[in-house]
C-alpha cells in the first residue's frame, strides 16, 4: 500500500468516523409476521429493517440509518457493478434460553471486514461501532429472531463502491449495509455427511491472490465447478492447489482432517495454514483454539500444516484416515463421508449409524454451547440485546 493510500484509508483523521451514537431510525410501517421455523429457507426471507451507512471521500461516514428493508437505488455505472468493488461478512445472532441475543466473536468478523475493505480500497471503519448499530437492528427486528436451538438470525454486512463512472479507480463513494434473515439449522434433520469431488482443473485461490478476503469476486466463479461436481453426484468441491495437489478448502468452508498413526496410536487434527490463499474462518480459529485447549495432548496433535490429496488417499489405504469435516458459520461443521479423486473414491469413516465422526460431533457441541450461551468461554459470546 502506498503511503498516500495508507494515509487516506487507515488514519482517516479528517473524515467523520462511523459512529453508532448518530444512528437514525425510520420504522417499517408494515412489520412482518414471523414464518414458522420449518418454513425458513437459508437466505430467502429477510427482516423488516436494514442498516445503511453512506461514505464519501470528502466527509467520511454519514450518520448510520436503519430503514425499512427494500431495494437500493444506484447509478448503473457504479463501481460495484463493473469492477466488483464488493465485500461481505457472514455472522449470526443466537437467542439464548434467557431470551438474550448473542453474537459469536463479532470482533473477528469486523477485523476481517476491514481487511477485505483495505484490499479493494474501500474505507475502513470502527468495527465496535458497527456492532452497536447491528445490535440496534437486531432489537428492532427481535420478533423475527427464531427461538429454537439450531435456529438463529443470519447477519450479512456488505460494503460496496458506489461511485458513478467507468474509470477503474479508487471509489470515492461507498455504501455499507446490513441485512438479516432468520435461518434454521443448515441440515434440517441433524447432520448430513457430504460427498466431495477433489477439484484440480479449477483453482479457487492462489498465492498473491485474494482467497483470504471475503470479496464477492471469489464466489461467482465457484458456482460452475460446483454445478459440474453436482452433475456427477458430489455436493461440493474439495479445492486443490498446485502440482502437489495441496488441500485448501471445501466449497465455501475451511476443511479439517483427522489422522491416526497406526503404530503410535496418536491422532492429528490438520487444517491448511493461513498462507494468504485460505479464508481465515472464525469457526476454523475457534476449532483450533478449543481443540488445543481441550484435547489430551498425549493423544492428540493439532496442526496447521499442508496436506495433499495423495496423503489423504494413502492414509485412507492404511486405515489412518479417521474423520474429515468442513467448518463455517452457516453449518458450524459439515461432516464429509467420501472424496472422489482421479476416478478413485476415498471413504471417510463415520460413527456407526451416524452421519458424523466422533471429533466432528464433539466440536459441533462445544461451539454450539458457547454460541447459545449455555457455556461461557473467553468472552466469545457477546450479549447484545436482552429481550426479556
Ligand atoms: C466465510 C468462509 C469460510 C468460513 O468462515 P467463518 O468465519 O468460519 O464463517 C471459509 N471459507 C470461505 C471461502 C469462506 O468464504
Tab-separated table of C-alpha atoms and ligand atoms in Angstrom:
chain	number	residue	atom	x	y	z
A	1	UNK	CA	0.000	0.000	0.000
A	2	UNK	CA	1.438	3.371	-0.944
A	3	UNK	CA	1.827	5.890	1.849
A	4	UNK	CA	-0.813	8.152	0.331
A	5	UNK	CA	-3.323	5.325	0.347
A	6	UNK	CA	-2.308	4.290	3.834
A	7	UNK	CA	-2.966	7.820	4.991
A	8	UNK	CA	-6.313	8.099	3.245
A	9	UNK	CA	-7.666	4.738	4.200
A	10	UNK	CA	-6.331	3.863	7.598
A	11	UNK	CA	-5.719	7.030	9.569
A	12	UNK	CA	-8.776	8.804	8.176
A	13	UNK	CA	-8.289	11.606	10.673
A	14	UNK	CA	-10.132	14.202	8.614
A	15	UNK	CA	-13.197	12.066	7.968
A	16	UNK	CA	-16.229	11.746	10.136
A	17	UNK	CA	-15.936	8.340	11.812
A	18	UNK	CA	-18.605	5.690	11.717
A	19	UNK	CA	-20.436	6.479	14.965
A	20	UNK	CA	-23.330	4.477	16.385
A	21	UNK	CA	-24.488	7.415	18.542
A	22	UNK	CA	-25.550	9.252	15.359
A	23	UNK	CA	-27.944	6.417	14.423
A	24	UNK	CA	-31.281	7.481	12.921
A	25	UNK	CA	-34.187	5.045	12.727
A	26	UNK	CA	-37.130	5.017	10.299
A	27	UNK	CA	-39.507	2.255	11.308
A	28	UNK	CA	-41.165	-0.073	8.851
A	29	UNK	CA	-44.919	0.656	8.960
A	30	UNK	CA	-45.731	-2.906	7.845
A	31	UNK	CA	-43.907	-5.323	10.160
A	32	UNK	CA	-43.870	-8.975	9.045
A	33	UNK	CA	-45.309	-11.930	10.850
A	34	UNK	CA	-42.591	-14.465	11.652
A	35	UNK	CA	-42.592	-17.547	9.409
A	36	UNK	CA	-42.980	-20.855	11.204
A	37	UNK	CA	-39.488	-22.249	11.864
A	38	UNK	CA	-39.960	-25.170	9.472
A	39	UNK	CA	-40.612	-22.728	6.594
A	40	UNK	CA	-37.262	-20.939	6.918
A	41	UNK	CA	-35.016	-21.355	3.866
A	42	UNK	CA	-31.455	-20.064	4.189
A	43	UNK	CA	-31.149	-16.508	2.864
A	44	UNK	CA	-34.682	-16.291	1.453
A	45	UNK	CA	-36.711	-14.250	3.926
A	46	UNK	CA	-35.377	-11.027	5.345
A	47	UNK	CA	-36.372	-8.987	8.385
A	48	UNK	CA	-38.286	-5.676	8.426
A	49	UNK	CA	-35.278	-3.365	8.591
A	50	UNK	CA	-31.790	-2.864	7.220
A	51	UNK	CA	-28.780	-0.724	8.109
A	52	UNK	CA	-27.398	1.750	5.566
A	53	UNK	CA	-24.311	3.883	6.100
A	54	UNK	CA	-23.037	6.057	3.289
A	55	UNK	CA	-19.435	7.155	2.931
A	56	UNK	CA	-17.623	9.562	0.649
A	57	UNK	CA	-14.013	10.649	0.478
A	58	UNK	CA	-14.790	14.286	1.359
A	59	UNK	CA	-16.836	13.917	4.549
A	60	UNK	CA	-16.244	10.321	5.603
A	61	UNK	CA	-19.016	8.275	7.185
A	62	UNK	CA	-22.527	9.727	7.262
A	63	UNK	CA	-24.960	9.031	10.118
A	64	UNK	CA	-25.930	5.359	10.258
A	65	UNK	CA	-29.531	4.794	9.203
A	66	UNK	CA	-31.914	1.970	9.987
A	67	UNK	CA	-34.656	1.962	7.359
A	68	UNK	CA	-37.341	-0.445	6.107
A	69	UNK	CA	-35.844	-3.357	4.155
A	70	UNK	CA	-36.027	-2.607	0.451
A	71	UNK	CA	-34.267	-2.073	-2.870
A	72	UNK	CA	-31.227	0.144	-3.285
A	73	UNK	CA	-31.084	2.830	-5.930
A	74	UNK	CA	-27.681	3.079	-7.613
A	75	UNK	CA	-26.267	4.570	-10.761
A	76	UNK	CA	-25.858	1.862	-13.431
A	77	UNK	CA	-22.226	2.932	-13.827
A	78	UNK	CA	-21.496	2.395	-10.107
A	79	UNK	CA	-18.115	0.743	-9.462
A	80	UNK	CA	-19.692	-2.291	-7.773
A	81	UNK	CA	-21.448	-3.384	-10.972
A	82	UNK	CA	-18.411	-3.247	-13.253
A	83	UNK	CA	-15.276	-3.957	-11.251
A	84	UNK	CA	-16.621	-5.920	-8.292
A	85	UNK	CA	-15.962	-3.434	-5.517
A	86	UNK	CA	-17.878	-5.635	-3.104
A	87	UNK	CA	-17.141	-7.495	0.108
A	88	UNK	CA	-19.291	-9.116	2.749
A	89	UNK	CA	-19.349	-10.840	6.104
A	90	UNK	CA	-21.415	-13.697	7.472
A	91	UNK	CA	-22.275	-13.896	11.149
A	92	UNK	CA	-25.194	-14.991	13.318
A	93	UNK	CA	-27.198	-13.807	16.310
A	94	UNK	CA	-28.390	-16.554	18.678
A	95	UNK	CA	-31.284	-16.373	21.141
A	96	UNK	CA	-30.284	-17.997	24.436
A	97	UNK	CA	-32.556	-19.692	26.974
A	98	UNK	CA	-32.974	-16.370	28.863
A	99	UNK	CA	-34.104	-14.512	25.741
A	100	UNK	CA	-30.838	-12.679	25.437
A	101	UNK	CA	-29.416	-12.228	21.950
A	102	UNK	CA	-25.774	-13.159	21.487
A	103	UNK	CA	-23.192	-12.644	18.764
A	104	UNK	CA	-20.320	-15.117	18.440
A	105	UNK	CA	-16.892	-13.401	18.267
A	106	UNK	CA	-18.231	-10.449	16.227
A	107	UNK	CA	-14.916	-8.608	16.669
A	108	UNK	CA	-13.305	-11.222	14.404
A	109	UNK	CA	-15.818	-10.504	11.623
A	110	UNK	CA	-15.238	-6.764	11.945
A	111	UNK	CA	-11.452	-7.176	11.673
A	112	UNK	CA	-11.863	-9.409	8.619
A	113	UNK	CA	-14.317	-6.974	7.032
A	114	UNK	CA	-11.803	-4.149	7.418
A	115	UNK	CA	-9.074	-6.343	5.911
A	116	UNK	CA	-11.287	-7.109	2.907
A	117	UNK	CA	-12.065	-3.373	2.568
A	118	UNK	CA	-8.382	-2.434	2.701
A	119	UNK	CA	-7.599	-4.796	-0.185
A	120	UNK	CA	-10.073	-3.157	-2.567
A	121	UNK	CA	-9.518	0.415	-1.303
A	122	UNK	CA	-12.928	0.732	0.328
A	123	UNK	CA	-12.995	2.741	3.557
A	124	UNK	CA	-12.049	1.447	6.985
A	125	UNK	CA	-14.378	1.822	9.980
A	126	UNK	CA	-14.523	1.144	13.704
A	127	UNK	CA	-15.911	-2.398	13.996
A	128	UNK	CA	-17.166	-1.878	17.552
A	129	UNK	CA	-19.365	0.973	16.315
A	130	UNK	CA	-20.833	-1.221	13.570
A	131	UNK	CA	-21.525	-3.953	16.154
A	132	UNK	CA	-23.525	-1.359	18.156
A	133	UNK	CA	-25.521	-0.390	15.064
A	134	UNK	CA	-26.172	-4.057	14.232
A	135	UNK	CA	-27.326	-4.605	17.822
A	136	UNK	CA	-29.965	-1.885	17.345
A	137	UNK	CA	-31.107	-3.540	14.110
A	138	UNK	CA	-31.441	-6.848	15.967
A	139	UNK	CA	-33.522	-5.212	18.710
A	140	UNK	CA	-35.895	-3.642	16.179
A	141	UNK	CA	-36.440	-6.959	14.408
A	142	UNK	CA	-36.463	-9.068	17.549
A	143	UNK	CA	-39.861	-10.640	16.789
A	144	UNK	CA	-38.231	-12.288	13.762
A	145	UNK	CA	-35.373	-13.964	15.657
A	146	UNK	CA	-36.270	-17.651	15.880
A	147	UNK	CA	-36.462	-19.236	19.324
A	148	UNK	CA	-35.483	-22.875	18.909
A	149	UNK	CA	-31.991	-24.356	19.306
A	150	UNK	CA	-30.290	-24.622	15.949
A	151	UNK	CA	-32.143	-21.540	14.681
A	152	UNK	CA	-30.607	-18.095	14.509
A	153	UNK	CA	-30.561	-14.755	12.737
A	154	UNK	CA	-28.034	-14.698	9.895
A	155	UNK	CA	-26.401	-11.271	9.513
A	156	UNK	CA	-24.942	-10.122	6.214
A	157	UNK	CA	-22.870	-6.904	6.460
A	158	UNK	CA	-21.928	-5.729	2.951
A	159	UNK	CA	-19.712	-2.929	1.673
A	160	UNK	CA	-19.820	-1.711	-1.935
A	161	UNK	CA	-18.152	1.010	-4.002
A	162	UNK	CA	-20.931	3.206	-5.437
A	163	UNK	CA	-19.019	5.919	-7.328
A	164	UNK	CA	-20.663	6.519	-10.710
A	165	UNK	CA	-18.296	6.325	-13.693
A	166	UNK	CA	-16.426	3.676	-15.622
A	167	UNK	CA	-12.836	4.508	-14.716
A	168	UNK	CA	-11.038	1.778	-12.762
A	169	UNK	CA	-10.264	3.980	-9.775
A	170	UNK	CA	-10.364	4.234	-6.044
A	171	UNK	CA	-14.049	4.508	-5.099
A	172	UNK	CA	-14.871	7.960	-3.762
A	173	UNK	CA	-18.334	6.876	-2.603
A	174	UNK	CA	-19.342	3.728	-0.781
A	175	UNK	CA	-22.303	2.147	0.962
A	176	UNK	CA	-22.123	-0.164	3.947
A	177	UNK	CA	-25.379	-2.007	4.501
A	178	UNK	CA	-26.518	-4.846	6.719
A	179	UNK	CA	-29.414	-7.199	6.067
A	180	UNK	CA	-30.516	-10.079	8.271
A	181	UNK	CA	-32.530	-13.238	7.791
A	182	UNK	CA	-33.944	-15.803	10.204
A	183	UNK	CA	-32.378	-19.194	9.465
A	184	UNK	CA	-32.763	-22.776	10.548
A	185	UNK	CA	-30.142	-25.445	11.103
A	186	UNK	CA	-28.083	-25.993	7.964
A	187	UNK	CA	-29.230	-29.601	7.848
A	188	UNK	CA	-32.892	-29.815	8.806
A	189	UNK	CA	-32.626	-33.390	10.094
A	190	UNK	CA	-29.348	-33.342	12.007
A	191	UNK	CA	-26.047	-33.756	10.198
A	192	UNK	CA	-25.873	-34.945	6.638
A	193	UNK	CA	-22.395	-36.093	5.613
A	194	UNK	CA	-21.415	-34.908	2.139
A	195	UNK	CA	-19.610	-36.419	-0.842
A	196	UNK	CA	-16.871	-34.248	-2.341
A	197	UNK	CA	-15.148	-34.103	-5.665
A	198	UNK	CA	-11.468	-33.198	-5.367
A	199	UNK	CA	-11.098	-30.411	-7.939
A	200	UNK	CA	-7.764	-29.708	-9.621
A	201	UNK	CA	-8.878	-28.358	-13.021
A	202	UNK	CA	-10.060	-25.090	-11.401
A	203	UNK	CA	-8.134	-23.088	-8.781
A	204	UNK	CA	-10.142	-21.296	-6.085
A	205	UNK	CA	-7.293	-19.097	-4.843
A	206	UNK	CA	-3.587	-18.695	-5.472
A	207	UNK	CA	-0.500	-17.092	-3.903
A	208	UNK	CA	-0.684	-13.328	-4.283
A	209	UNK	CA	-4.435	-13.525	-4.926
A	210	UNK	CA	-7.374	-12.614	-2.701
A	211	UNK	CA	-8.531	-16.025	-1.441
A	212	UNK	CA	-8.109	-14.864	2.151
A	213	UNK	CA	-10.588	-11.997	1.711
A	214	UNK	CA	-14.393	-12.220	1.687
A	215	UNK	CA	-14.690	-10.427	-1.648
A	216	UNK	CA	-17.686	-11.201	-3.860
A	217	UNK	CA	-15.271	-11.744	-6.746
A	218	UNK	CA	-14.136	-15.036	-5.164
A	219	UNK	CA	-17.586	-16.636	-5.236
A	220	UNK	CA	-19.229	-16.221	-8.650
A	221	UNK	CA	-16.553	-18.348	-10.390
A	222	UNK	CA	-17.004	-21.167	-7.842
A	223	UNK	CA	-20.571	-21.969	-8.864
A	224	UNK	CA	-19.819	-23.597	-12.244
A	225	UNK	CA	-17.345	-26.165	-10.864
A	226	UNK	CA	-19.836	-26.877	-8.077
A	227	UNK	CA	-22.617	-27.496	-10.617
A	228	UNK	CA	-20.323	-29.794	-12.582
A	229	UNK	CA	-19.476	-31.755	-9.459
A	230	UNK	CA	-23.198	-31.915	-8.612
A	231	UNK	CA	-23.945	-33.394	-12.053
A	232	UNK	CA	-21.619	-36.245	-11.121
A	233	UNK	CA	-23.316	-36.687	-7.742
A	234	UNK	CA	-20.988	-34.723	-5.467
A	235	UNK	CA	-22.277	-31.866	-3.308
A	236	UNK	CA	-19.119	-29.803	-3.068
A	237	UNK	CA	-15.639	-29.234	-4.485
A	238	UNK	CA	-12.602	-30.054	-2.420
A	239	UNK	CA	-10.306	-27.338	-3.733
A	240	UNK	CA	-6.766	-28.492	-4.518
A	241	UNK	CA	-3.806	-26.275	-5.298
A	242	UNK	CA	-0.721	-26.780	-7.427
A	243	UNK	CA	1.320	-29.761	-8.619
A	244	UNK	CA	1.377	-31.234	-5.113
A	245	UNK	CA	-2.436	-31.091	-5.035
A	246	UNK	CA	-2.498	-29.434	-1.648
A	247	UNK	CA	-5.904	-29.425	0.025
A	248	UNK	CA	-7.074	-25.856	0.693
A	249	UNK	CA	-10.818	-25.554	1.402
A	250	UNK	CA	-14.136	-27.253	0.715
A	251	UNK	CA	-16.876	-25.299	-1.088
A	252	UNK	CA	-17.039	-22.076	0.922
A	253	UNK	CA	-15.758	-23.652	4.116
A	254	UNK	CA	-12.415	-24.398	5.721
A	255	UNK	CA	-11.547	-28.082	5.894
A	256	UNK	CA	-10.170	-30.323	8.648
A	257	UNK	CA	-8.847	-33.904	8.599
A	258	UNK	CA	-8.263	-36.305	11.461
A	259	UNK	CA	-5.469	-38.850	11.017
A	260	UNK	CA	-4.419	-41.637	13.366
A	261	UNK	CA	-0.917	-43.091	13.266
A	262	UNK	CA	-1.379	-46.879	13.231
A	263	UNK	CA	1.900	-47.580	15.056
A	264	UNK	CA	1.814	-44.933	17.822
A	265	UNK	CA	-1.970	-44.576	18.008
A	266	UNK	CA	-1.535	-40.813	18.176
A	267	UNK	CA	-4.188	-38.683	16.446
A	268	UNK	CA	-3.674	-35.499	14.480
A	269	UNK	CA	-6.147	-32.763	13.573
A	270	UNK	CA	-4.974	-30.962	10.444
A	271	UNK	CA	-6.103	-27.855	8.583
A	272	UNK	CA	-4.318	-25.705	5.994
A	273	UNK	CA	-2.157	-22.832	7.298
A	274	UNK	CA	-3.246	-19.217	6.675
A	275	UNK	CA	-0.859	-18.560	3.804
A	276	UNK	CA	-2.970	-15.941	2.013
A	277	UNK	CA	-4.962	-18.460	-0.051
A	278	UNK	CA	-7.157	-19.645	2.830
A	279	UNK	CA	-10.131	-17.682	4.171
A	280	UNK	CA	-9.398	-17.115	7.872
A	281	UNK	CA	-12.638	-18.595	9.212
A	282	UNK	CA	-13.878	-17.615	12.659
A	283	UNK	CA	-15.130	-21.182	13.033
A	284	UNK	CA	-11.718	-22.528	11.945
A	285	UNK	CA	-9.967	-20.369	14.526
A	286	UNK	CA	-12.456	-21.401	17.218
A	287	UNK	CA	-11.995	-25.111	16.440
A	288	UNK	CA	-8.201	-24.768	16.611
A	289	UNK	CA	-8.381	-22.891	19.926
A	290	UNK	CA	-10.872	-25.299	21.530
A	291	UNK	CA	-9.126	-28.484	20.410
A	292	UNK	CA	-5.717	-27.158	21.534
A	293	UNK	CA	-7.261	-26.266	24.859
A	294	UNK	CA	-9.392	-29.354	25.445
A	295	UNK	CA	-7.958	-32.399	23.660
A	296	UNK	CA	-5.463	-34.504	25.620
A	297	UNK	CA	-2.036	-33.592	24.215
A	298	UNK	CA	-0.755	-37.109	24.986
A	299	UNK	CA	-3.206	-38.428	22.413
A	300	UNK	CA	-3.573	-35.509	20.028
A	301	UNK	CA	-1.658	-33.079	17.914
A	302	UNK	CA	-3.418	-30.067	16.386
A	303	UNK	CA	-1.551	-28.813	13.342
A	304	UNK	CA	-1.947	-26.041	10.804
A	305	UNK	CA	0.012	-27.664	8.011
A	306	UNK	CA	-0.328	-28.566	4.371
A	307	UNK	CA	-1.810	-31.921	3.491
A	308	UNK	CA	-2.339	-33.222	-0.023
A	309	UNK	CA	-4.990	-35.381	-1.628
A	310	UNK	CA	-2.225	-38.000	-2.081
A	311	UNK	CA	-1.505	-38.061	1.661
A	312	UNK	CA	-5.224	-38.422	2.421
A	313	UNK	CA	-5.569	-41.256	-0.137
A	314	UNK	CA	-2.508	-43.036	1.246
A	315	UNK	CA	-3.617	-42.641	4.873
A	316	UNK	CA	-7.045	-43.931	3.884
A	317	UNK	CA	-5.487	-47.102	2.399
A	318	UNK	CA	-3.572	-47.691	5.650
A	319	UNK	CA	-6.710	-47.153	7.748
A	320	UNK	CA	-5.242	-43.951	9.165
A	321	UNK	CA	-7.918	-41.544	7.893
A	322	UNK	CA	-10.340	-41.133	10.772
A	323	UNK	CA	-12.549	-38.092	10.019
A	324	UNK	CA	-12.952	-35.087	7.761
A	325	UNK	CA	-15.217	-32.061	8.037
A	326	UNK	CA	-15.767	-28.555	6.701
A	327	UNK	CA	-16.201	-25.569	9.031
A	328	UNK	CA	-18.055	-22.273	8.677
A	329	UNK	CA	-20.692	-20.058	10.291
A	330	UNK	CA	-23.616	-21.475	8.291
A	331	UNK	CA	-23.284	-25.116	9.399
A	332	UNK	CA	-20.567	-24.861	12.128
A	333	UNK	CA	-19.231	-28.234	10.949
A	334	UNK	CA	-20.181	-30.235	7.892
A	335	UNK	CA	-19.118	-33.906	8.007
A	336	UNK	CA	-17.518	-35.471	4.921
A	337	UNK	CA	-18.111	-39.107	4.029
A	338	UNK	CA	-16.435	-39.532	0.654
A	339	UNK	CA	-13.910	-37.821	-1.614
A	340	UNK	CA	-13.605	-38.668	-5.299
A	341	UNK	CA	-10.206	-38.125	-6.895
A	342	UNK	CA	-8.798	-39.392	-10.214
A	343	UNK	CA	-11.532	-41.988	-10.630
A	344	UNK	CA	-10.945	-43.381	-7.146
A	345	UNK	CA	-13.149	-42.995	-4.143
A	346	UNK	CA	-11.733	-42.252	-0.700
A	347	UNK	CA	-14.140	-43.282	2.016
A	348	UNK	CA	-14.127	-41.296	5.235
A	349	UNK	CA	-15.341	-43.266	8.255
A	350	UNK	CA	-18.413	-42.092	10.205
A	351	UNK	CA	-19.552	-43.249	13.641
A	352	UNK	CA	-21.658	-46.415	13.481
A	353	UNK	CA	-25.182	-45.491	12.390
A	354	UNK	CA	-24.387	-41.743	12.397
A	355	UNK	CA	-23.697	-39.043	9.807
A	356	UNK	CA	-20.579	-37.691	11.564
A	357	UNK	CA	-17.317	-38.720	13.207
A	358	UNK	CA	-16.520	-38.505	16.921
A	359	UNK	CA	-14.459	-35.300	16.955
A	360	UNK	CA	-16.801	-33.656	14.418
A	361	UNK	CA	-19.732	-34.238	16.780
A	362	UNK	CA	-17.784	-33.101	19.836
A	363	UNK	CA	-16.573	-29.882	18.219
A	364	UNK	CA	-20.081	-29.067	16.941
A	365	UNK	CA	-21.424	-29.371	20.501
A	366	UNK	CA	-18.630	-27.329	22.045
A	367	UNK	CA	-19.186	-24.433	19.671
A	368	UNK	CA	-22.966	-24.549	19.742
A	369	UNK	CA	-22.980	-24.453	23.568
A	370	UNK	CA	-20.871	-21.293	23.532
A	371	UNK	CA	-22.952	-19.683	20.756
A	372	UNK	CA	-26.235	-20.261	22.624
A	373	UNK	CA	-24.764	-19.097	25.932
A	374	UNK	CA	-25.058	-22.499	27.639
A	375	UNK	CA	-21.374	-22.216	28.420
A	376	UNK	CA	-19.102	-19.181	28.793
A	377	UNK	CA	-15.724	-19.321	27.060
A	378	UNK	CA	-13.218	-16.444	26.850
A	379	UNK	CA	-16.000	-13.875	26.221
A	380	UNK	CA	-16.531	-15.363	22.756
A	381	UNK	CA	-20.275	-14.987	23.067
A	382	UNK	CA	-21.375	-11.386	23.441
A	383	UNK	CA	-24.839	-10.422	24.708
A	384	UNK	CA	-26.064	-7.539	22.517
A	385	UNK	CA	-29.745	-7.409	23.433
A	386	UNK	CA	-31.966	-8.520	26.281
A	387	UNK	CA	-35.494	-9.296	25.100
A	388	UNK	CA	-36.996	-10.261	28.471
B	1	LIG	C1	-16.792	-17.463	5.035
B	1	LIG	C2	-15.873	-18.525	4.550
B	1	LIG	C3	-15.346	-19.514	5.407
B	1	LIG	C4	-15.782	-19.690	6.820
B	1	LIG	O1	-15.582	-18.582	7.639
B	1	LIG	P1	-16.372	-18.479	9.020
B	1	LIG	O2	-15.873	-17.199	9.605
B	1	LIG	O3	-15.984	-19.664	9.839
B	1	LIG	O4	-17.826	-18.463	8.694
B	1	LIG	C5	-14.425	-20.404	4.876
B	1	LIG	N1	-14.047	-20.356	3.584
B	1	LIG	C6	-14.550	-19.440	2.734
B	1	LIG	C7	-14.086	-19.453	1.319
B	1	LIG	C8	-15.478	-18.506	3.191
B	1	LIG	O5	-15.987	-17.609	2.343
